[in-house]
PDB file of C-alpha atoms in Angstrom:
ATOM      1  CA  MET A   1     -14.669  32.017  53.498  1.00 71.00           C
ATOM      2  CA  LYS A   2     -16.645  29.347  51.614  1.00 87.00           C
ATOM      3  CA  THR A   3     -19.883  28.704  53.487  1.00 92.00           C
ATOM      4  CA  VAL A   4     -22.288  25.750  53.609  1.00 95.00           C
ATOM      5  CA  LEU A   5     -25.778  25.722  55.094  1.00 97.00           C
ATOM      6  CA  ILE A   6     -26.659  22.198  56.198  1.00 96.00           C
ATOM      7  CA  ALA A   7     -30.219  21.302  57.214  1.00 95.00           C
ATOM      8  CA  GLU A   8     -30.564  17.881  58.836  1.00 93.00           C
ATOM      9  CA  ASP A   9     -32.942  16.944  61.639  1.00 92.00           C
ATOM     10  CA  GLU A  10     -30.932  13.920  62.807  1.00 91.00           C
ATOM     11  CA  GLN A  11     -28.493  15.478  65.253  1.00 91.00           C
ATOM     12  CA  SER A  12     -25.833  12.761  65.011  1.00 91.00           C
ATOM     13  CA  ILE A  13     -25.664  13.031  61.210  1.00 91.00           C
ATOM     14  CA  ARG A  14     -25.669  16.820  61.320  1.00 92.00           C
ATOM     15  CA  GLU A  15     -22.897  17.031  63.913  1.00 93.00           C
ATOM     16  CA  PHE A  16     -20.747  14.496  62.046  1.00 93.00           C
ATOM     17  CA  THR A  17     -21.051  16.305  58.706  1.00 93.00           C
ATOM     18  CA  VAL A  18     -20.478  19.711  60.313  1.00 94.00           C
ATOM     19  CA  ILE A  19     -17.231  18.551  61.935  1.00 94.00           C
ATOM     20  CA  ASN A  20     -15.937  17.182  58.642  1.00 93.00           C
ATOM     21  CA  LEU A  21     -17.024  20.219  56.619  1.00 94.00           C
ATOM     22  CA  LYS A  22     -15.112  22.468  59.009  1.00 93.00           C
ATOM     23  CA  ARG A  23     -12.050  20.224  58.747  1.00 91.00           C
ATOM     24  CA  ALA A  24     -12.330  20.579  54.946  1.00 90.00           C
ATOM     25  CA  GLY A  25     -12.189  24.364  55.256  1.00 89.00           C
ATOM     26  CA  PHE A  26     -15.871  25.324  55.102  1.00 92.00           C
ATOM     27  CA  ASP A  27     -17.685  27.712  57.375  1.00 92.00           C
ATOM     28  CA  VAL A  28     -20.955  25.995  58.378  1.00 95.00           C
ATOM     29  CA  ILE A  29     -24.425  27.241  59.262  1.00 96.00           C
ATOM     30  CA  GLU A  30     -26.672  24.591  60.839  1.00 95.00           C
ATOM     31  CA  ALA A  31     -30.441  24.084  60.770  1.00 95.00           C
ATOM     32  CA  GLU A  32     -32.457  21.297  62.392  1.00 94.00           C
ATOM     33  CA  ASP A  33     -35.666  21.607  60.367  1.00 94.00           C
ATOM     34  CA  GLY A  34     -36.885  23.018  57.077  1.00 93.00           C
ATOM     35  CA  ALA A  35     -38.395  26.216  58.429  1.00 95.00           C
ATOM     36  CA  GLN A  36     -35.200  27.069  60.281  1.00 95.00           C
ATOM     37  CA  ALA A  37     -33.163  26.295  57.166  1.00 95.00           C
ATOM     38  CA  LEU A  38     -35.194  28.715  55.060  1.00 95.00           C
ATOM     39  CA  GLU A  39     -34.974  31.420  57.713  1.00 94.00           C
ATOM     40  CA  LYS A  40     -31.196  31.017  58.060  1.00 95.00           C
ATOM     41  CA  TYR A  41     -30.765  31.055  54.289  1.00 95.00           C
ATOM     42  CA  LYS A  42     -32.649  34.331  53.981  1.00 93.00           C
ATOM     43  CA  ASP A  43     -30.569  35.855  56.788  1.00 93.00           C
ATOM     44  CA  ASN A  44     -27.245  34.734  55.262  1.00 92.00           C
ATOM     45  CA  LYS A  45     -27.931  34.378  51.526  1.00 87.00           C
ATOM     46  CA  ASP A  46     -25.149  36.778  50.509  1.00 86.00           C
ATOM     47  CA  LYS A  47     -22.436  34.546  51.963  1.00 89.00           C
ATOM     48  CA  ILE A  48     -23.822  31.008  51.489  1.00 91.00           C
ATOM     49  CA  ASP A  49     -22.212  29.082  48.603  1.00 90.00           C
ATOM     50  CA  VAL A  50     -23.785  25.620  49.011  1.00 93.00           C
ATOM     51  CA  VAL A  51     -26.997  24.425  50.681  1.00 95.00           C
ATOM     52  CA  VAL A  52     -27.348  20.790  51.842  1.00 96.00           C
ATOM     53  CA  LEU A  53     -30.943  19.728  52.524  1.00 95.00           C
ATOM     54  CA  ASP A  54     -32.243  16.497  53.985  1.00 93.00           C
ATOM     55  CA  VAL A  55     -35.420  15.532  52.137  1.00 90.00           C
ATOM     56  CA  MET A  56     -37.327  14.314  55.193  1.00 89.00           C
ATOM     57  CA  MET A  57     -37.425  17.158  57.718  1.00 91.00           C
ATOM     58  CA  PRO A  58     -40.122  18.476  60.083  1.00 89.00           C
ATOM     59  CA  LYS A  59     -42.020  21.750  59.476  1.00 89.00           C
ATOM     60  CA  LEU A  60     -40.853  22.012  55.838  1.00 89.00           C
ATOM     61  CA  ASP A  61     -39.371  19.116  53.876  1.00 90.00           C
ATOM     62  CA  GLY A  62     -36.211  19.513  51.827  1.00 90.00           C
ATOM     63  CA  THR A  63     -37.917  19.754  48.455  1.00 91.00           C
ATOM     64  CA  GLU A  64     -40.130  22.614  49.650  1.00 92.00           C
ATOM     65  CA  VAL A  65     -37.110  24.445  51.047  1.00 94.00           C
ATOM     66  CA  CYS A  66     -35.270  23.876  47.776  1.00 93.00           C
ATOM     67  CA  LYS A  67     -38.187  25.305  45.814  1.00 90.00           C
ATOM     68  CA  GLU A  68     -38.353  28.371  48.062  1.00 93.00           C
ATOM     69  CA  ILE A  69     -34.601  28.990  47.809  1.00 93.00           C
ATOM     70  CA  ARG A  70     -34.691  28.701  44.013  1.00 90.00           C
ATOM     71  CA  GLN A  71     -37.295  31.476  43.906  1.00 87.00           C
ATOM     72  CA  ILE A  72     -34.791  33.674  45.737  1.00 88.00           C
ATOM     73  CA  ASP A  73     -31.522  32.609  44.086  1.00 85.00           C
ATOM     74  CA  SER A  74     -30.934  30.518  40.965  1.00 79.00           C
ATOM     75  CA  HIS A  75     -27.145  30.398  41.442  1.00 81.00           C
ATOM     76  CA  VAL A  76     -26.492  28.919  44.874  1.00 88.00           C
ATOM     77  CA  GLY A  77     -25.527  25.238  44.817  1.00 89.00           C
ATOM     78  CA  ILE A  78     -28.086  22.848  46.350  1.00 92.00           C
ATOM     79  CA  ILE A  79     -27.498  19.206  47.323  1.00 93.00           C
ATOM     80  CA  MET A  80     -30.282  16.921  48.562  1.00 91.00           C
ATOM     81  CA  LEU A  81     -29.736  14.125  51.103  1.00 90.00           C
ATOM     82  CA  THR A  82     -32.069  11.266  50.209  1.00 84.00           C
ATOM     83  CA  ALA A  83     -32.831   7.732  51.347  1.00 77.00           C
ATOM     84  CA  LYS A  84     -30.966   5.018  49.435  1.00 59.00           C
ATOM     85  CA  THR A  85     -34.208   3.765  47.869  1.00 61.00           C
ATOM     86  CA  GLY A  86     -35.847   7.173  47.508  1.00 61.00           C
ATOM     87  CA  GLU A  87     -35.663   7.535  43.720  1.00 70.00           C
ATOM     88  CA  GLU A  88     -38.841   9.640  43.666  1.00 74.00           C
ATOM     89  CA  ASP A  89     -37.273  12.010  46.205  1.00 69.00           C
ATOM     90  CA  ARG A  90     -34.142  12.321  44.079  1.00 72.00           C
ATOM     91  CA  VAL A  91     -36.072  13.052  40.893  1.00 76.00           C
ATOM     92  CA  LEU A  92     -38.375  15.524  42.644  1.00 77.00           C
ATOM     93  CA  GLY A  93     -35.406  17.308  44.175  1.00 75.00           C
ATOM     94  CA  LEU A  94     -33.790  17.713  40.769  1.00 81.00           C
ATOM     95  CA  ARG A  95     -37.029  18.954  39.253  1.00 81.00           C
ATOM     96  CA  VAL A  96     -37.450  21.716  41.815  1.00 82.00           C
ATOM     97  CA  GLY A  97     -33.904  22.951  41.337  1.00 84.00           C
ATOM     98  CA  ALA A  98     -31.371  20.824  43.214  1.00 88.00           C
ATOM     99  CA  ASP A  99     -27.969  20.488  41.539  1.00 87.00           C
ATOM    100  CA  ASP A 100     -27.079  17.090  42.981  1.00 87.00           C
ATOM    101  CA  TYR A 101     -28.047  14.501  45.572  1.00 86.00           C
ATOM    102  CA  VAL A 102     -26.292  12.187  48.010  1.00 87.00           C
ATOM    103  CA  SER A 103     -27.957   8.934  49.044  1.00 86.00           C
ATOM    104  CA  LYS A 104     -27.981   7.824  52.680  1.00 85.00           C
ATOM    105  CA  PRO A 105     -26.032   6.138  54.087  1.00 85.00           C
ATOM    106  CA  PHE A 106     -23.049   7.908  52.537  1.00 87.00           C
ATOM    107  CA  SER A 107     -19.308   7.981  53.085  1.00 89.00           C
ATOM    108  CA  ILE A 108     -17.985  11.293  54.343  1.00 91.00           C
ATOM    109  CA  ALA A 109     -15.409  11.280  51.517  1.00 89.00           C
ATOM    110  CA  GLU A 110     -18.177  11.095  48.904  1.00 87.00           C
ATOM    111  CA  PHE A 111     -20.204  13.774  50.677  1.00 91.00           C
ATOM    112  CA  LEU A 112     -17.280  16.200  50.861  1.00 91.00           C
ATOM    113  CA  ALA A 113     -16.412  15.536  47.206  1.00 88.00           C
ATOM    114  CA  ARG A 114     -19.958  16.410  46.135  1.00 88.00           C
ATOM    115  CA  VAL A 115     -20.015  19.602  48.216  1.00 91.00           C
ATOM    116  CA  ASP A 116     -16.627  20.648  46.882  1.00 88.00           C
ATOM    117  CA  ALA A 117     -17.657  19.942  43.265  1.00 85.00           C
ATOM    118  CA  VAL A 118     -20.811  22.065  43.571  1.00 86.00           C
ATOM    119  CA  TYR A 119     -18.821  24.837  45.253  1.00 87.00           C
ATOM    120  CA  ARG A 120     -16.140  24.785  42.534  1.00 80.00           C
ATOM    121  CA  ARG A 121     -18.703  24.913  39.714  1.00 74.00           C
ATOM    122  CA  SER A 122     -20.199  28.010  41.277  1.00 67.00           C
ATOM    123  CA  SER A 123     -16.798  29.633  41.813  1.00 64.00           C
ATOM    124  CA  VAL A 124     -15.572  28.958  38.274  1.00 56.00           C
ATOM    125  CA  ASP A 125     -18.771  30.354  36.766  1.00 53.00           C
ATOM    126  CA  ASN A 126     -18.553  33.503  38.888  1.00 51.00           C
ATOM    127  CA  LYS A 127     -14.901  34.174  37.977  1.00 49.00           C
ATOM    128  CA  ARG A 128     -15.147  33.415  34.240  1.00 48.00           C
ATOM    129  CA  GLU A 129     -14.031  36.178  31.880  1.00 48.00           C
ATOM    130  CA  ASN A 130     -16.683  37.901  29.777  1.00 54.00           C
ATOM    131  CA  LEU A 131     -17.728  35.748  26.842  1.00 81.00           C
ATOM    132  CA  ILE A 132     -21.031  35.758  24.977  1.00 85.00           C
ATOM    133  CA  ILE A 133     -22.449  32.843  22.977  1.00 88.00           C
ATOM    134  CA  GLU A 134     -25.442  33.539  20.718  1.00 88.00           C
ATOM    135  CA  SER A 135     -27.855  31.163  19.026  1.00 91.00           C
ATOM    136  CA  GLY A 136     -30.910  32.664  17.326  1.00 89.00           C
ATOM    137  CA  ASP A 137     -33.110  34.226  20.010  1.00 91.00           C
ATOM    138  CA  PHE A 138     -30.801  32.982  22.781  1.00 93.00           C
ATOM    139  CA  THR A 139     -27.783  34.629  24.405  1.00 92.00           C
ATOM    140  CA  LEU A 140     -25.515  33.067  27.033  1.00 91.00           C
ATOM    141  CA  ASP A 141     -23.318  35.613  28.823  1.00 87.00           C
ATOM    142  CA  LEU A 142     -20.585  33.768  30.715  1.00 82.00           C
ATOM    143  CA  GLY A 143     -19.258  36.933  32.321  1.00 76.00           C
ATOM    144  CA  SER A 144     -22.477  38.046  33.985  1.00 76.00           C
ATOM    145  CA  ARG A 145     -23.797  34.461  34.053  1.00 82.00           C
ATOM    146  CA  LEU A 146     -27.037  35.381  32.312  1.00 87.00           C
ATOM    147  CA  PHE A 147     -29.106  33.385  29.846  1.00 92.00           C
ATOM    148  CA  LEU A 148     -31.582  35.351  27.753  1.00 93.00           C
ATOM    149  CA  LYS A 149     -34.320  34.546  25.258  1.00 93.00           C
ATOM    150  CA  LYS A 150     -35.336  37.483  23.073  1.00 90.00           C
ATOM    151  CA  GLY A 151     -33.694  39.756  25.630  1.00 88.00           C
ATOM    152  CA  ASN A 152     -35.618  38.310  28.577  1.00 91.00           C
ATOM    153  CA  ILE A 153     -33.662  36.663  31.384  1.00 91.00           C
ATOM    154  CA  ILE A 154     -34.281  32.953  31.967  1.00 93.00           C
ATOM    155  CA  GLU A 155     -33.265  31.930  35.482  1.00 89.00           C
ATOM    156  CA  LEU A 156     -31.022  28.836  35.483  1.00 89.00           C
ATOM    157  CA  THR A 157     -29.474  26.820  38.285  1.00 87.00           C
ATOM    158  CA  GLN A 158     -25.696  26.424  38.089  1.00 83.00           C
ATOM    159  CA  VAL A 159     -26.098  22.885  36.689  1.00 87.00           C
ATOM    160  CA  GLU A 160     -28.591  24.069  34.073  1.00 91.00           C
ATOM    161  CA  PHE A 161     -26.226  26.897  33.137  1.00 91.00           C
ATOM    162  CA  LYS A 162     -23.340  24.435  32.775  1.00 89.00           C
ATOM    163  CA  ILE A 163     -25.471  22.196  30.532  1.00 93.00           C
ATOM    164  CA  MET A 164     -26.532  25.130  28.360  1.00 94.00           C
ATOM    165  CA  GLN A 165     -22.937  26.300  28.070  1.00 92.00           C
ATOM    166  CA  PHE A 166     -21.756  22.877  26.891  1.00 92.00           C
ATOM    167  CA  LEU A 167     -24.647  22.506  24.433  1.00 94.00           C
ATOM    168  CA  LEU A 168     -24.119  25.980  22.969  1.00 92.00           C
ATOM    169  CA  GLU A 169     -20.363  25.471  22.699  1.00 89.00           C
ATOM    170  CA  ASN A 170     -21.158  22.331  20.682  1.00 90.00           C
ATOM    171  CA  MET A 171     -24.116  23.586  18.625  1.00 89.00           C
ATOM    172  CA  GLY A 172     -25.329  21.077  16.072  1.00 89.00           C
ATOM    173  CA  ARG A 173     -23.309  18.178  17.486  1.00 90.00           C
ATOM    174  CA  ALA A 174     -25.001  15.128  18.974  1.00 92.00           C
ATOM    175  CA  ILE A 175     -23.830  14.836  22.589  1.00 93.00           C
ATOM    176  CA  SER A 176     -24.248  11.571  24.460  1.00 92.00           C
ATOM    177  CA  ARG A 177     -25.748  11.431  27.922  1.00 90.00           C
ATOM    178  CA  LYS A 178     -22.467  10.026  29.223  1.00 88.00           C
ATOM    179  CA  GLU A 179     -20.407  12.884  27.757  1.00 89.00           C
ATOM    180  CA  LEU A 180     -22.784  15.474  29.168  1.00 90.00           C
ATOM    181  CA  HIS A 181     -22.818  13.695  32.525  1.00 89.00           C
ATOM    182  CA  VAL A 182     -19.004  13.672  32.769  1.00 85.00           C
ATOM    183  CA  LYS A 183     -18.714  17.288  31.628  1.00 85.00           C
ATOM    184  CA  VAL A 184     -21.207  18.643  34.168  1.00 85.00           C
ATOM    185  CA  TRP A 185     -20.911  16.256  37.128  1.00 81.00           C
ATOM    186  CA  GLY A 186     -17.382  14.895  36.647  1.00 75.00           C
ATOM    187  CA  ASN A 187     -15.764  11.494  36.180  1.00 66.00           C
ATOM    188  CA  SER A 188     -15.945  10.529  39.835  1.00 55.00           C
ATOM    189  CA  HIS A 189     -19.668  11.198  40.164  1.00 56.00           C
ATOM    190  CA  SER A 190     -21.568   7.962  40.781  1.00 55.00           C
ATOM    191  CA  SER A 191     -25.123   9.118  40.104  1.00 59.00           C
ATOM    192  CA  GLU A 192     -27.086   7.625  37.247  1.00 66.00           C
ATOM    193  CA  GLU A 193     -27.177   9.297  33.830  1.00 73.00           C
ATOM    194  CA  LYS A 194     -30.902   9.690  34.539  1.00 81.00           C
ATOM    195  CA  ILE A 195     -29.902  12.925  36.269  1.00 86.00           C
ATOM    196  CA  VAL A 196     -29.094  14.274  32.783  1.00 90.00           C
ATOM    197  CA  ASP A 197     -32.597  13.512  31.478  1.00 90.00           C
ATOM    198  CA  VAL A 198     -34.259  15.177  34.469  1.00 90.00           C
ATOM    199  CA  ASN A 199     -32.265  18.367  33.956  1.00 91.00           C
ATOM    200  CA  ILE A 200     -32.917  18.365  30.197  1.00 94.00           C
ATOM    201  CA  ARG A 201     -36.669  18.129  30.833  1.00 93.00           C
ATOM    202  CA  ARG A 202     -36.403  21.010  33.284  1.00 92.00           C
ATOM    203  CA  LEU A 203     -34.438  23.095  30.777  1.00 95.00           C
ATOM    204  CA  ARG A 204     -37.008  22.475  28.050  1.00 96.00           C
ATOM    205  CA  MET A 205     -39.703  23.868  30.313  1.00 94.00           C
ATOM    206  CA  LYS A 206     -37.685  27.075  30.465  1.00 94.00           C
ATOM    207  CA  VAL A 207     -36.380  27.499  26.914  1.00 94.00           C
ATOM    208  CA  GLU A 208     -38.933  25.915  24.579  1.00 95.00           C
ATOM    209  CA  ASP A 209     -42.232  27.490  23.508  1.00 94.00           C
ATOM    210  CA  ASN A 210     -43.680  23.971  23.448  1.00 95.00           C
ATOM    211  CA  PRO A 211     -41.584  21.664  25.682  1.00 93.00           C
ATOM    212  CA  SER A 212     -43.365  18.547  24.406  1.00 93.00           C
ATOM    213  CA  GLN A 213     -42.214  19.394  20.863  1.00 94.00           C
ATOM    214  CA  PRO A 214     -38.774  20.961  21.351  1.00 94.00           C
ATOM    215  CA  GLU A 215     -37.281  22.946  18.490  1.00 94.00           C
ATOM    216  CA  HIS A 216     -33.907  23.778  20.017  1.00 96.00           C
ATOM    217  CA  LEU A 217     -32.959  21.209  22.667  1.00 96.00           C
ATOM    218  CA  VAL A 218     -33.761  18.083  20.685  1.00 95.00           C
ATOM    219  CA  THR A 219     -33.332  14.393  21.428  1.00 94.00           C
ATOM    220  CA  VAL A 220     -30.974  12.343  19.281  1.00 93.00           C
ATOM    221  CA  TRP A 221     -32.451   8.889  19.684  1.00 91.00           C
ATOM    222  CA  GLY A 222     -30.035   6.263  20.943  1.00 87.00           C
ATOM    223  CA  ILE A 223     -27.360   8.900  21.657  1.00 90.00           C
ATOM    224  CA  GLY A 224     -28.422  11.899  23.720  1.00 91.00           C
ATOM    225  CA  TYR A 225     -29.172  15.526  22.851  1.00 95.00           C
ATOM    226  CA  ARG A 226     -28.348  18.298  20.393  1.00 94.00           C
ATOM    227  CA  TRP A 227     -28.830  22.075  20.436  1.00 94.00           C
ATOM    228  CA  ILE A 228     -29.975  23.476  17.083  1.00 90.00           C
TER     229      ILE A 228
END
């Protein structure tokens, strides 16, 4: 059974999303605040596929919960629920490890599409046949879903892993933000291409010796990015 943990302190929103998630075929675990969400994640982490976190929650806010979960598991899909005007919340959520965000108010069709997309990315990655891509000191193992630098594991979120896979499969080629956005988030995704830049900055912090002067994940001005 595919399982979603949803943490939302507004009962009406939580109940509405839970009903629709169940209708869409998901098993659902509910939490009404951040502390409860973290506790329920730890108790059920082996079966949870996607975590949905409201940013503004009592006890622990969504970004703190996201950060804590990422220290436990780099693979589980995480979606943040943010205010329509909360750009800082969206960017912060992405920086601490969220894979996507949905702005309130949202349509239930959009919400379910985002949850399903994050779930499918995780499922495809986990079922992929063994294939290894190497580039200098770096190794991407699609079978075991590991990314290594000089033999040391670098923990990536599923979105970061998908970005690295696409970059390594296209080594040396300049890839536009739009192409990368469509490849990782899909054609129907309405979020800004700024989400690409945030994830690239986060990846550089993990892969580059000096993120401010990248040697591998470089910017192609006016176009996008290239892996060299």
